[in-house]
Every structure is written in structure tokens, then in C-alpha cells.
Amino acid sequence: RAASVVAQARDGIELELGDEHRRLTALAAVNPNVRQDELDALALRRERSLAALDEVQVRVDALRLVVMR
């Protein structure tokens, strides 16, 4: 289950930040006001977000015990 949650998160990061990077790159081609450091910051955010997912660990926060007699 944890692997599927991580995979969904990875897909979400790729979708959201990848689309944003492509949009900003296209805008930079026609608008000189888009700075390279903006593109670099977005790429770094994507890279760090994906790297953080590699460090995900599952932790049990609660345990429910049902006693039946």
C-alpha cells in the first residue's frame, strides 16, 4: 500500500511541477522577463520533492485490537 501511495505522489509531483516547468520554459522563450533562476528554482523543487519520496518510511501510528469472547 505504501508503495502505491508513493507512486501516486511521484506522479503528482511529475504532473504538477513538470507541467509548470514546461509552461515557464515556453513562456521564457517569448518573454525575457522570465529569469533563468526561476526555472532553476522550479527544477530544484521538483528534484528535492522526488528525492524526499525516496526517503519515505511507513510508521504504524495506531493499532486497533478487538477482543471477542
PDB file of C-alpha atoms in Angstrom:
ATOM      1  CA  ARG A   1       0.000   0.000   0.000  1.00  0.00           C
ATOM      2  CA  ALA A   2       2.776   2.437   0.875  1.00  0.00           C
ATOM      3  CA  ALA A   3       4.442   1.855  -2.485  1.00  0.00           C
ATOM      4  CA  SER A   4       1.268   2.788  -4.337  1.00  0.00           C
ATOM      5  CA  VAL A   5       0.869   5.969  -2.272  1.00  0.00           C
ATOM      6  CA  VAL A   6       4.476   6.936  -3.023  1.00  0.00           C
ATOM      7  CA  ALA A   7       3.933   6.185  -6.715  1.00  0.00           C
ATOM      8  CA  GLN A   8       0.835   8.401  -6.748  1.00  0.00           C
ATOM      9  CA  ALA A   9       2.754  11.188  -5.034  1.00  0.00           C
ATOM     10  CA  ARG A  10       5.603  10.829  -7.531  1.00  0.00           C
ATOM     11  CA  ASP A  11       3.131  11.016 -10.424  1.00  0.00           C
ATOM     12  CA  GLY A  12       1.534  14.094  -8.863  1.00  0.00           C
ATOM     13  CA  ILE A  13       4.885  15.843  -8.500  1.00  0.00           C
ATOM     14  CA  GLU A  14       5.851  14.980 -12.059  1.00  0.00           C
ATOM     15  CA  LEU A  15       2.500  16.181 -13.354  1.00  0.00           C
ATOM     16  CA  GLU A  16       2.267  19.431 -11.422  1.00  0.00           C
ATOM     17  CA  LEU A  17       5.886  20.572 -11.372  1.00  0.00           C
ATOM     18  CA  GLY A  18       6.693  19.112 -14.785  1.00  0.00           C
ATOM     19  CA  ASP A  19       3.780  20.956 -16.374  1.00  0.00           C
ATOM     20  CA  GLU A  20       4.736  24.152 -14.575  1.00  0.00           C
ATOM     21  CA  HIS A  21       8.341  23.862 -15.740  1.00  0.00           C
ATOM     22  CA  ARG A  22       7.261  23.272 -19.342  1.00  0.00           C
ATOM     23  CA  ARG A  23       4.854  26.226 -19.156  1.00  0.00           C
ATOM     24  CA  LEU A  24       7.509  28.512 -17.711  1.00  0.00           C
ATOM     25  CA  THR A  25      10.079  27.344 -20.273  1.00  0.00           C
ATOM     26  CA  ALA A  26       7.675  28.114 -23.127  1.00  0.00           C
ATOM     27  CA  LEU A  27       6.927  31.497 -21.601  1.00  0.00           C
ATOM     28  CA  ALA A  28      10.640  32.244 -21.249  1.00  0.00           C
ATOM     29  CA  ALA A  29      11.049  31.698 -24.996  1.00  0.00           C
ATOM     30  CA  VAL A  30       8.787  34.674 -25.710  1.00  0.00           C
ATOM     31  CA  ASN A  31       9.117  36.738 -22.533  1.00  0.00           C
ATOM     32  CA  PRO A  32      12.568  37.928 -21.465  1.00  0.00           C
ATOM     33  CA  ASN A  33      11.207  38.815 -18.008  1.00  0.00           C
ATOM     34  CA  VAL A  34      11.201  35.121 -17.067  1.00  0.00           C
ATOM     35  CA  ARG A  35      14.549  34.628 -15.394  1.00  0.00           C
ATOM     36  CA  GLN A  36      16.719  31.529 -15.536  1.00  0.00           C
ATOM     37  CA  ASP A  37      16.855  31.396 -11.746  1.00  0.00           C
ATOM     38  CA  GLU A  38      13.061  30.911 -11.735  1.00  0.00           C
ATOM     39  CA  LEU A  39      13.435  27.897 -13.992  1.00  0.00           C
ATOM     40  CA  ASP A  40      16.329  26.593 -11.898  1.00  0.00           C
ATOM     41  CA  ALA A  41      14.360  27.014  -8.655  1.00  0.00           C
ATOM     42  CA  LEU A  42      11.422  25.086 -10.067  1.00  0.00           C
ATOM     43  CA  ALA A  43      13.689  22.290 -11.307  1.00  0.00           C
ATOM     44  CA  LEU A  44      15.373  22.135  -7.889  1.00  0.00           C
ATOM     45  CA  ARG A  45      11.994  21.999  -6.130  1.00  0.00           C
ATOM     46  CA  ARG A  46      10.960  19.070  -8.341  1.00  0.00           C
ATOM     47  CA  GLU A  47      14.266  17.288  -7.759  1.00  0.00           C
ATOM     48  CA  ARG A  48      14.113  17.733  -3.973  1.00  0.00           C
ATOM     49  CA  SER A  49      10.469  16.675  -3.825  1.00  0.00           C
ATOM     50  CA  LEU A  50      11.208  13.462  -5.706  1.00  0.00           C
ATOM     51  CA  ALA A  51      14.291  12.824  -3.545  1.00  0.00           C
ATOM     52  CA  ALA A  52      12.192  13.228  -0.396  1.00  0.00           C
ATOM     53  CA  LEU A  53       9.872  10.490  -1.636  1.00  0.00           C
ATOM     54  CA  ASP A  54      12.835   8.127  -1.775  1.00  0.00           C
ATOM     55  CA  GLU A  55      13.203   8.582   1.997  1.00  0.00           C
ATOM     56  CA  VAL A  56       9.585   7.771   2.866  1.00  0.00           C
ATOM     57  CA  GLN A  57       9.138   5.224   5.640  1.00  0.00           C
ATOM     58  CA  VAL A  58       5.942   3.610   6.821  1.00  0.00           C
ATOM     59  CA  ARG A  59       5.171   4.022  10.511  1.00  0.00           C
ATOM     60  CA  VAL A  60       2.348   2.488  12.482  1.00  0.00           C
ATOM     61  CA  ASP A  61       0.634   5.268  14.421  1.00  0.00           C
ATOM     62  CA  ALA A  62      -2.162   3.231  15.917  1.00  0.00           C
ATOM     63  CA  LEU A  63      -3.212  -0.306  16.482  1.00  0.00           C
ATOM     64  CA  ARG A  64      -6.793  -1.384  16.945  1.00  0.00           C
ATOM     65  CA  LEU A  65      -7.394  -4.516  18.912  1.00  0.00           C
ATOM     66  CA  VAL A  66     -10.794  -6.168  19.026  1.00  0.00           C
ATOM     67  CA  VAL A  67     -11.338  -8.800  21.696  1.00  0.00           C
ATOM     68  CA  MET A  68     -14.241 -11.144  21.041  1.00  0.00           C
ATOM     69  CA  ARG A  69     -15.472 -13.710  23.547  1.00  0.00           C
TER      70      ARG A  69
END
